[in-house]
Amino acid sequence: MSAPASTAAPAATLPAPRALRGDAEVVSLVAFAHATSHFFQLLFPPLFPWLMSAFGLSFTRAGALMTAFYVTSGVGQAAAGFAVDRIGARRVLQGGMALFSAAALALATARGYPQLLAAAVLAGLGNSVLHPADFTLLNRRVSHARLGPAFSAHALSGSVGWAAAPAFMTGIAAVAGWRAAALGAAIVPLAPLALLGLRRATLADGPSLPGPASAPPAGARGSGAFAFLAVSAVWMCFLFFLVSTMAFGALQNFAAPVFQASYGLSLAAATSALTFYLLGSAGGIVVGGVLAARRSEHDRLIAIALLAAAATALAVAVGSVPPWTVLPAMAVIGFCTGAASPSRDLLVRRAAMARFGAGSFGRVYGFVYSGLDLGLSLAPLFFGGLMDRGLHRPVLMGVAALQTLAVLAALRVGRQAPGPAPAGR
């Protein structure tokens, strides 16, 4: 009597582990590509000392290379979303990896500033495909209940790419020169490019896995390719990415001089402020993924997290905290900002699904994420003007104001896009 029961039990439990392995493989492949994109976001900055010396560049001309990168990425990202919806996310993602390799080769063989700009544009084009392709694959091929952790892993992989690039590029450049470093970078995208091809069946285009909001609700409006631009929730998502990324860009570019001038921190302590922020952000992303998987009120999760970050930034800005708490405060700001990240990506999913269904993932994610590149482009210009005038504390006040504006945008999206049942239920 016991034998049949023992043979039946594995059959009943087999689909769940199999689904878990399939989800894990999709997330791993997409995260590997995402880490590569963040690696190439720092292709140029670690080499600036060598490039400025080799080509006689000013800081302005060197910085213009990153402006070219992000402008190209922002414009290209909106267009790449349409390509994802038309020809498939995996093919577009492979094209991005190939463009990264071409960009590094162009940098390695550059003989003048125009070639450096061309390399930056190629890298920006490669970067432009990642978010629409990544999120289309995750939303289509990962079980709905695991989307929160999947988005966490995706965000964390970007931090890994950021961390790896400076060590890789400067390590090689110090030993063998900047051209050798660029050639080494050209090899990096070949691994994800090959894996995306070898595991193409795992990432095959097809209908989304079943789950809440796997199809647009009855009565959903809009059928044209550009119909999503008439939906205010999509614009609110774009605004959310724009202002929240401007807040990060202010800290990324100016945290060190702000804390030196405002709190008298040493250079070593001030420059470690961004490290504290990024470490806190990594921890927040992990926690945020768990919360996003268990709760459906993603707009409220975002609001709580970013309001806490804004309050902390404001406390630091007005000087109400002692100097020794500045670095822990940066970790708190990073943690709260990171905790909002998985819910942010699920909120964009809601905005897409509420009107257009899974077929819109590419163009909606591509458009709203172009706000990220625009924010990174505008932050140095806006906050740099404050720094030039010696207005250091107002930079942190601006960070708090932008995070508060991001909260308002997220809550607006939450009201306009009906939410699914909690992912974990």
Short mmCIF file of C-alpha atoms in Angstrom, two decimals:
data_model
loop_
_atom_site.label_atom_id
_atom_site.label_comp_id
_atom_site.label_asym_id
_atom_site.label_seq_id
_atom_site.Cartn_x
_atom_site.Cartn_y
_atom_site.Cartn_z
CA MET A 1 0.00 0.00 0.00
CA SER A 2 2.85 2.39 0.66
CA ALA A 3 4.63 1.89 -2.68
CA PRO A 4 2.10 3.71 -4.84
CA ALA A 5 2.08 6.67 -2.48
CA SER A 6 5.86 6.95 -2.58
CA THR A 7 5.93 6.96 -6.37
CA ALA A 8 3.08 9.44 -6.66
CA ALA A 9 4.60 12.08 -4.41
CA PRO A 10 7.61 12.95 -6.60
CA ALA A 11 5.34 13.29 -9.63
CA ALA A 12 3.18 15.77 -7.78
CA THR A 13 6.13 17.91 -6.72
CA LEU A 14 8.20 17.67 -9.90
CA PRO A 15 6.83 20.72 -11.76
CA ALA A 16 7.80 23.23 -9.05
CA PRO A 17 11.56 22.41 -8.96
CA ARG A 18 11.62 22.25 -12.74
CA ALA A 19 9.99 25.71 -12.95
CA LEU A 20 12.44 27.04 -10.37
CA ARG A 21 15.43 25.80 -12.38
CA GLY A 22 13.99 27.32 -15.54
CA ASP A 23 13.40 30.66 -13.84
CA ALA A 24 16.90 30.61 -12.36
CA GLU A 25 18.45 30.02 -15.77
CA VAL A 26 16.53 32.86 -17.37
CA VAL A 27 17.46 35.24 -14.55
CA SER A 28 21.12 34.19 -14.69
CA LEU A 29 21.40 34.74 -18.44
CA VAL A 30 19.68 38.11 -18.32
CA ALA A 31 21.65 39.22 -15.25
CA PHE A 32 24.94 38.29 -16.96
CA ALA A 33 24.04 40.53 -19.91
CA HIS A 34 22.95 43.32 -17.55
CA ALA A 35 26.23 43.17 -15.64
CA THR A 36 28.03 43.52 -18.98
CA SER A 37 26.02 46.64 -19.81
CA HIS A 38 26.97 48.28 -16.50
CA PHE A 39 30.58 47.27 -17.11
CA PHE A 40 30.48 49.22 -20.38
CA GLN A 41 28.89 52.22 -18.72
CA LEU A 42 32.32 52.58 -17.09
CA LEU A 43 34.36 51.72 -20.18
CA PHE A 44 35.70 55.28 -20.49
CA PRO A 45 35.91 56.91 -17.02
CA PRO A 46 38.62 54.60 -15.58
CA LEU A 47 40.75 55.35 -18.66
CA PHE A 48 40.33 59.13 -18.55
CA PRO A 49 43.84 59.77 -17.12
CA TRP A 50 45.39 57.84 -20.02
CA LEU A 51 43.03 59.19 -22.68
CA MET A 52 43.47 62.81 -21.58
CA SER A 53 47.22 62.43 -21.75
CA ALA A 54 47.26 60.55 -25.06
CA PHE A 55 44.85 62.88 -26.90
CA GLY A 56 45.36 66.15 -25.00
CA LEU A 57 41.77 66.22 -23.77
CA SER A 58 40.29 68.69 -21.33
CA PHE A 59 37.92 67.54 -18.61
CA THR A 60 35.06 68.96 -20.66
CA ARG A 61 35.96 66.96 -23.79
CA ALA A 62 36.51 63.82 -21.74
CA GLY A 63 33.16 64.30 -20.02
CA ALA A 64 31.50 64.84 -23.39
CA LEU A 65 32.28 61.21 -24.21
CA MET A 66 29.91 60.14 -21.42
CA THR A 67 27.34 62.67 -22.55
CA ALA A 68 27.48 61.10 -26.01
CA PHE A 69 27.11 57.66 -24.43
CA TYR A 70 24.02 58.52 -22.40
CA VAL A 71 22.31 60.64 -25.04
CA THR A 72 22.74 57.82 -27.56
CA SER A 73 21.56 55.27 -25.02
CA GLY A 74 18.51 57.32 -24.06
CA VAL A 75 17.35 57.94 -27.63
CA GLY A 76 18.26 54.42 -28.71
CA GLN A 77 16.49 52.85 -25.75
CA ALA A 78 13.11 54.21 -26.79
CA ALA A 79 13.65 52.86 -30.31
CA ALA A 80 15.06 49.54 -29.12
CA GLY A 81 11.80 48.76 -27.35
CA PHE A 82 10.00 48.61 -30.68
CA ALA A 83 12.68 46.29 -32.06
CA VAL A 84 12.24 44.01 -29.04
CA ASP A 85 8.49 43.77 -29.59
CA ARG A 86 8.96 43.15 -33.32
CA ILE A 87 11.92 40.77 -33.70
CA GLY A 88 12.34 39.36 -30.17
CA ALA A 89 14.22 40.25 -27.03
CA ARG A 90 16.98 37.64 -27.30
CA ARG A 91 18.07 38.74 -30.77
CA VAL A 92 18.12 42.39 -29.76
CA LEU A 93 20.07 41.54 -26.60
CA GLN A 94 22.67 39.67 -28.64
CA GLY A 95 22.97 42.71 -30.90
CA GLY A 96 23.73 44.83 -27.86
CA MET A 97 26.52 42.50 -26.78
CA ALA A 98 28.02 42.65 -30.27
CA LEU A 99 27.87 46.46 -30.23
CA PHE A 100 29.72 46.54 -26.91
CA SER A 101 32.54 44.49 -28.36
CA ALA A 102 32.66 46.73 -31.44
CA ALA A 103 32.79 49.81 -29.21
CA ALA A 104 35.77 48.48 -27.26
CA LEU A 105 37.58 47.63 -30.49
CA ALA A 106 36.88 51.13 -31.79
CA LEU A 107 38.34 52.57 -28.59
CA ALA A 108 41.42 50.35 -28.81
CA THR A 109 42.17 51.52 -32.36
CA ALA A 110 41.20 55.20 -31.92
CA ARG A 111 43.63 57.74 -33.39
CA GLY A 112 41.78 60.94 -32.54
CA TYR A 113 38.83 62.45 -30.73
CA PRO A 114 36.26 61.65 -33.48
CA GLN A 115 37.10 57.95 -33.09
CA LEU A 116 36.67 58.22 -29.33
CA LEU A 117 33.23 59.77 -29.86
CA ALA A 118 32.35 57.01 -32.32
CA ALA A 119 33.31 54.41 -29.72
CA ALA A 120 31.14 56.16 -27.12
CA VAL A 121 28.19 56.20 -29.52
CA LEU A 122 28.61 52.48 -30.28
CA ALA A 123 28.73 51.70 -26.57
CA GLY A 124 25.63 53.84 -26.02
CA LEU A 125 23.79 51.94 -28.75
CA GLY A 126 24.75 48.66 -27.10
CA ASN A 127 23.54 49.92 -23.73
CA SER A 128 20.24 51.11 -25.20
CA VAL A 129 18.88 47.61 -25.82
CA LEU A 130 19.39 46.21 -22.33
CA HIS A 131 16.39 47.40 -20.34
CA PRO A 132 13.67 46.77 -22.92
CA ALA A 133 15.17 43.37 -23.78
CA ASP A 134 15.96 42.35 -20.19
CA PHE A 135 12.58 43.22 -18.75
CA THR A 136 10.71 41.69 -21.65
CA LEU A 137 12.53 38.39 -21.07
CA LEU A 138 12.04 38.49 -17.31
CA ASN A 139 8.37 39.37 -17.55
CA ARG A 140 7.67 36.76 -20.22
CA ARG A 141 9.82 33.85 -19.09
CA VAL A 142 9.90 34.06 -15.26
CA SER A 143 7.03 32.86 -13.10
CA HIS A 144 5.01 35.79 -11.76
CA ALA A 145 5.55 34.77 -8.14
CA ARG A 146 9.34 35.07 -8.61
CA LEU A 147 9.43 38.40 -10.45
CA GLY A 148 10.35 40.36 -7.31
CA PRO A 149 13.51 38.31 -6.61
CA ALA A 150 14.23 38.24 -10.36
CA PHE A 151 14.21 42.03 -10.52
CA SER A 152 16.44 42.12 -7.42
CA ALA A 153 18.98 39.83 -9.07
CA HIS A 154 18.83 41.97 -12.19
CA ALA A 155 19.56 45.15 -10.26
CA LEU A 156 22.34 43.54 -8.23
CA SER A 157 24.03 42.30 -11.39
CA GLY A 158 24.33 45.90 -12.54
CA SER A 159 26.20 46.77 -9.35
CA VAL A 160 28.57 43.86 -10.02
CA GLY A 161 29.30 45.25 -13.48
CA TRP A 162 29.98 48.70 -12.05
CA ALA A 163 32.34 47.25 -9.44
CA ALA A 164 34.24 45.10 -11.94
CA ALA A 165 34.91 47.72 -14.61
CA PRO A 166 37.31 50.08 -12.79
CA ALA A 167 39.44 47.25 -11.43
CA PHE A 168 39.55 45.48 -14.80
CA MET A 169 40.27 48.56 -16.91
CA THR A 170 42.79 50.29 -14.66
CA GLY A 171 44.50 47.01 -13.76
CA ILE A 172 45.26 46.20 -17.39
CA ALA A 173 46.00 49.82 -18.34
CA ALA A 174 48.55 50.20 -15.55
CA VAL A 175 50.44 47.13 -16.74
CA ALA A 176 50.00 47.06 -20.52
CA GLY A 177 48.50 50.42 -21.49
CA TRP A 178 45.01 51.74 -22.19
CA ARG A 179 44.76 50.15 -25.65
CA ALA A 180 45.34 46.72 -24.15
CA ALA A 181 42.65 47.45 -21.56
CA ALA A 182 40.22 48.33 -24.35
CA LEU A 183 41.09 45.11 -26.20
CA GLY A 184 40.49 43.18 -23.01
CA ALA A 185 37.09 44.85 -22.67
CA ALA A 186 36.22 43.75 -26.21
CA ILE A 187 36.41 40.13 -25.03
CA VAL A 188 34.03 40.62 -22.08
CA PRO A 189 30.74 40.64 -24.08
CA LEU A 190 31.66 37.52 -26.04
CA ALA A 191 30.75 35.21 -23.13
CA PRO A 192 27.16 36.47 -22.70
CA LEU A 193 26.82 36.68 -26.48
CA ALA A 194 27.72 33.00 -26.81
CA LEU A 195 25.52 31.92 -23.89
CA LEU A 196 22.52 33.78 -25.27
CA GLY A 197 22.94 31.82 -28.49
CA LEU A 198 23.58 28.46 -26.87
CA ARG A 199 20.61 28.78 -24.53
CA ARG A 200 18.26 30.38 -27.04
CA ALA A 201 15.56 27.78 -26.33
CA THR A 202 15.39 29.01 -22.72
CA LEU A 203 14.86 32.57 -23.92
CA ALA A 204 12.60 31.72 -26.84
CA ASP A 205 10.00 34.34 -27.67
CA GLY A 206 6.48 33.27 -26.99
CA PRO A 207 3.47 34.01 -24.82
CA SER A 208 4.09 35.09 -21.25
CA LEU A 209 3.96 32.50 -18.51
CA PRO A 210 0.54 32.38 -16.91
CA GLY A 211 -0.02 34.55 -13.90
CA PRO A 212 -1.78 37.71 -12.77
CA ALA A 213 -1.96 40.30 -15.53
CA SER A 214 -0.65 37.95 -18.20
CA ALA A 215 -3.01 39.62 -20.65
CA PRO A 216 -4.53 43.10 -20.88
CA PRO A 217 -7.83 43.48 -19.06
CA ALA A 218 -11.08 43.43 -20.95
CA GLY A 219 -11.78 46.83 -22.40
CA ALA A 220 -8.10 47.82 -22.52
CA ARG A 221 -7.59 50.71 -24.91
CA GLY A 222 -4.97 51.49 -27.48
CA SER A 223 -3.81 49.34 -30.36
CA GLY A 224 -1.33 51.42 -32.36
CA ALA A 225 2.42 51.09 -31.94
CA PHE A 226 2.59 54.53 -30.29
CA ALA A 227 -0.68 54.29 -28.36
CA PHE A 228 1.23 53.91 -25.08
CA LEU A 229 2.39 57.53 -25.39
CA ALA A 230 -1.19 58.66 -24.80
CA VAL A 231 -1.31 56.95 -21.39
CA SER A 232 -0.48 59.25 -18.49
CA ALA A 233 0.72 56.35 -16.31
CA VAL A 234 3.52 55.68 -18.81
CA TRP A 235 4.61 59.32 -18.62
CA MET A 236 4.50 59.17 -14.84
CA CYS A 237 6.83 56.15 -14.98
CA PHE A 238 9.14 58.13 -17.26
CA LEU A 239 9.07 61.05 -14.81
CA PHE A 240 9.78 58.68 -11.93
CA PHE A 241 12.92 57.36 -13.63
CA LEU A 242 14.03 60.85 -14.62
CA VAL A 243 13.87 62.45 -11.19
CA SER A 244 15.00 59.43 -9.15
CA THR A 245 18.03 58.99 -11.40
CA MET A 246 18.88 62.68 -11.21
CA ALA A 247 18.97 62.26 -7.43
CA PHE A 248 21.41 59.34 -7.79
CA GLY A 249 23.46 61.28 -10.35
CA ALA A 250 23.91 64.14 -7.89
CA LEU A 251 25.35 61.79 -5.28
CA GLN A 252 27.39 59.85 -7.83
CA ASN A 253 29.10 62.97 -9.14
CA PHE A 254 29.30 65.35 -6.17
CA ALA A 255 28.95 63.47 -2.86
CA ALA A 256 32.68 63.70 -2.08
CA PRO A 257 33.14 67.49 -2.51
CA VAL A 258 29.77 68.16 -0.84
CA PHE A 259 30.75 66.31 2.33
CA GLN A 260 34.24 67.77 2.34
CA ALA A 261 32.87 71.30 2.20
CA SER A 262 29.80 70.82 4.40
CA TYR A 263 31.13 68.53 7.12
CA GLY A 264 34.88 68.91 6.89
CA LEU A 265 35.40 65.23 6.15
CA SER A 266 38.80 64.07 4.96
CA LEU A 267 39.23 63.26 1.28
CA ALA A 268 39.34 59.53 2.03
CA ALA A 269 36.15 59.65 4.11
CA ALA A 270 34.32 61.87 1.65
CA THR A 271 35.18 59.70 -1.35
CA SER A 272 33.97 56.61 0.50
CA ALA A 273 30.48 58.15 0.79
CA LEU A 274 29.46 56.72 -2.59
CA THR A 275 30.79 53.31 -1.56
CA PHE A 276 28.57 53.39 1.54
CA TYR A 277 25.63 54.38 -0.64
CA LEU A 278 26.22 51.53 -3.11
CA LEU A 279 26.70 48.95 -0.37
CA GLY A 280 23.50 50.10 1.28
CA SER A 281 21.75 49.99 -2.08
CA ALA A 282 22.81 46.39 -2.64
CA GLY A 283 21.33 45.36 0.70
CA GLY A 284 18.16 47.32 -0.04
CA ILE A 285 17.72 45.60 -3.39
CA VAL A 286 17.77 42.18 -1.72
CA VAL A 287 15.23 43.20 0.92
CA GLY A 288 13.15 45.03 -1.67
CA GLY A 289 12.92 41.92 -3.82
CA VAL A 290 11.50 39.91 -0.93
CA LEU A 291 8.99 42.63 -0.08
CA ALA A 292 7.94 43.07 -3.70
CA ALA A 293 7.28 39.34 -4.00
CA ARG A 294 5.07 39.30 -0.91
CA ARG A 295 3.13 42.52 -1.37
CA SER A 296 1.08 43.96 -4.21
CA GLU A 297 1.11 47.61 -3.07
CA HIS A 298 4.27 48.42 -4.99
CA ASP A 299 3.53 52.13 -5.18
CA ARG A 300 3.23 52.29 -1.38
CA LEU A 301 6.45 50.34 -0.90
CA ILE A 302 8.20 52.81 -3.16
CA ALA A 303 6.67 55.75 -1.31
CA ILE A 304 7.76 54.51 2.13
CA ALA A 305 11.29 53.71 0.95
CA LEU A 306 11.91 56.94 -0.96
CA LEU A 307 10.33 59.15 1.68
CA ALA A 308 12.71 57.63 4.22
CA ALA A 309 15.61 58.29 1.83
CA ALA A 310 14.43 61.87 1.27
CA ALA A 311 14.08 62.52 4.99
CA THR A 312 17.59 61.23 5.63
CA ALA A 313 19.04 63.32 2.80
CA LEU A 314 17.25 66.40 4.13
CA ALA A 315 18.56 65.79 7.65
CA VAL A 316 22.11 65.65 6.29
CA ALA A 317 21.50 68.69 4.09
CA VAL A 318 20.41 70.97 6.93
CA GLY A 319 23.31 69.88 9.12
CA SER A 320 21.22 68.31 11.87
CA VAL A 321 23.49 65.26 12.12
CA PRO A 322 27.08 65.04 13.46
CA PRO A 323 29.87 64.43 10.93
CA TRP A 324 30.48 60.84 12.06
CA THR A 325 26.94 59.88 10.97
CA VAL A 326 27.29 61.12 7.38
CA LEU A 327 28.61 57.84 5.98
CA PRO A 328 26.01 55.68 7.78
CA ALA A 329 23.37 58.14 6.54
CA MET A 330 24.57 57.58 2.98
CA ALA A 331 24.19 53.83 3.55
CA VAL A 332 20.62 54.43 4.76
CA ILE A 333 19.82 56.55 1.69
CA GLY A 334 21.27 53.82 -0.53
CA PHE A 335 19.37 51.09 1.30
CA CYS A 336 16.03 52.86 0.99
CA THR A 337 16.62 53.72 -2.66
CA GLY A 338 17.64 50.14 -3.43
CA ALA A 339 14.62 48.74 -1.59
CA ALA A 340 12.36 50.64 -3.99
CA SER A 341 14.03 49.19 -7.09
CA PRO A 342 12.18 45.83 -7.52
CA SER A 343 8.81 47.46 -6.78
CA ARG A 344 9.67 50.16 -9.30
CA ASP A 345 10.15 47.60 -12.06
CA LEU A 346 6.94 45.80 -11.11
CA LEU A 347 5.12 49.12 -11.19
CA VAL A 348 6.23 49.66 -14.79
CA ARG A 349 4.89 46.17 -15.56
CA ARG A 350 1.52 47.19 -14.12
CA ALA A 351 1.44 50.32 -16.26
CA ALA A 352 2.12 48.25 -19.39
CA MET A 353 -0.27 45.42 -18.59
CA ALA A 354 -3.15 47.70 -17.56
CA ARG A 355 -3.62 48.88 -21.13
CA PHE A 356 -1.61 46.92 -23.68
CA GLY A 357 -0.67 43.44 -22.46
CA ALA A 358 2.61 41.53 -22.69
CA GLY A 359 3.17 42.59 -26.30
CA SER A 360 4.01 46.10 -25.07
CA PHE A 361 6.84 45.23 -22.67
CA GLY A 362 9.65 46.24 -25.03
CA ARG A 363 8.40 49.65 -26.06
CA VAL A 364 7.02 50.63 -22.63
CA TYR A 365 10.16 49.59 -20.72
CA GLY A 366 12.32 51.13 -23.44
CA PHE A 367 10.54 54.46 -23.23
CA VAL A 368 10.32 54.80 -19.45
CA TYR A 369 13.92 53.66 -18.95
CA SER A 370 15.11 56.32 -21.38
CA GLY A 371 14.27 58.67 -18.49
CA LEU A 372 17.12 57.01 -16.61
CA ASP A 373 19.67 58.02 -19.25
CA LEU A 374 18.20 61.52 -19.45
CA GLY A 375 18.47 61.85 -15.67
CA LEU A 376 22.12 60.79 -15.70
CA SER A 377 22.78 63.32 -18.47
CA LEU A 378 21.04 66.23 -16.71
CA ALA A 379 22.29 65.68 -13.15
CA PRO A 380 25.88 66.89 -13.73
CA LEU A 381 24.61 70.01 -15.52
CA PHE A 382 21.99 70.98 -12.95
CA PHE A 383 23.89 70.13 -9.78
CA GLY A 384 27.23 71.19 -11.26
CA GLY A 385 25.84 74.72 -11.46
CA LEU A 386 25.07 74.63 -7.74
CA MET A 387 28.56 73.32 -6.99
CA ASP A 388 30.17 76.08 -9.06
CA ARG A 389 28.33 78.62 -6.91
CA GLY A 390 29.50 76.96 -3.71
CA LEU A 391 25.98 75.79 -2.84
CA HIS A 392 26.94 72.43 -1.38
CA ARG A 393 24.10 71.71 1.03
CA PRO A 394 21.43 72.64 -1.55
CA VAL A 395 22.70 69.69 -3.59
CA LEU A 396 21.46 67.34 -0.86
CA MET A 397 18.24 69.34 -0.57
CA GLY A 398 17.79 68.82 -4.29
CA VAL A 399 18.28 65.08 -3.82
CA ALA A 400 15.54 65.05 -1.17
CA ALA A 401 13.21 67.09 -3.36
CA LEU A 402 13.73 64.81 -6.36
CA GLN A 403 13.08 61.68 -4.29
CA THR A 404 9.88 63.23 -2.98
CA LEU A 405 8.79 64.02 -6.53
CA ALA A 406 9.52 60.40 -7.45
CA VAL A 407 7.18 59.30 -4.65
CA LEU A 408 4.37 61.44 -6.05
CA ALA A 409 4.92 59.99 -9.53
CA ALA A 410 4.89 56.41 -8.18
CA LEU A 411 1.66 56.99 -6.27
CA ARG A 412 0.08 58.48 -9.38
CA VAL A 413 0.99 55.37 -11.37
CA GLY A 414 -0.40 53.16 -8.63
CA ARG A 415 -3.76 54.92 -8.80
CA GLN A 416 -3.94 54.78 -12.60
CA ALA A 417 -2.77 51.17 -13.17
CA PRO A 418 -4.85 48.50 -11.43
CA GLY A 419 -2.63 46.18 -9.38
CA PRO A 420 -2.56 42.39 -9.57
CA ALA A 421 -2.92 40.07 -6.66
CA PRO A 422 0.20 39.77 -4.49
CA ALA A 423 2.89 37.95 -6.43
CA GLY A 424 3.63 35.49 -3.73
CA ARG A 425 0.06 34.25 -3.32
#
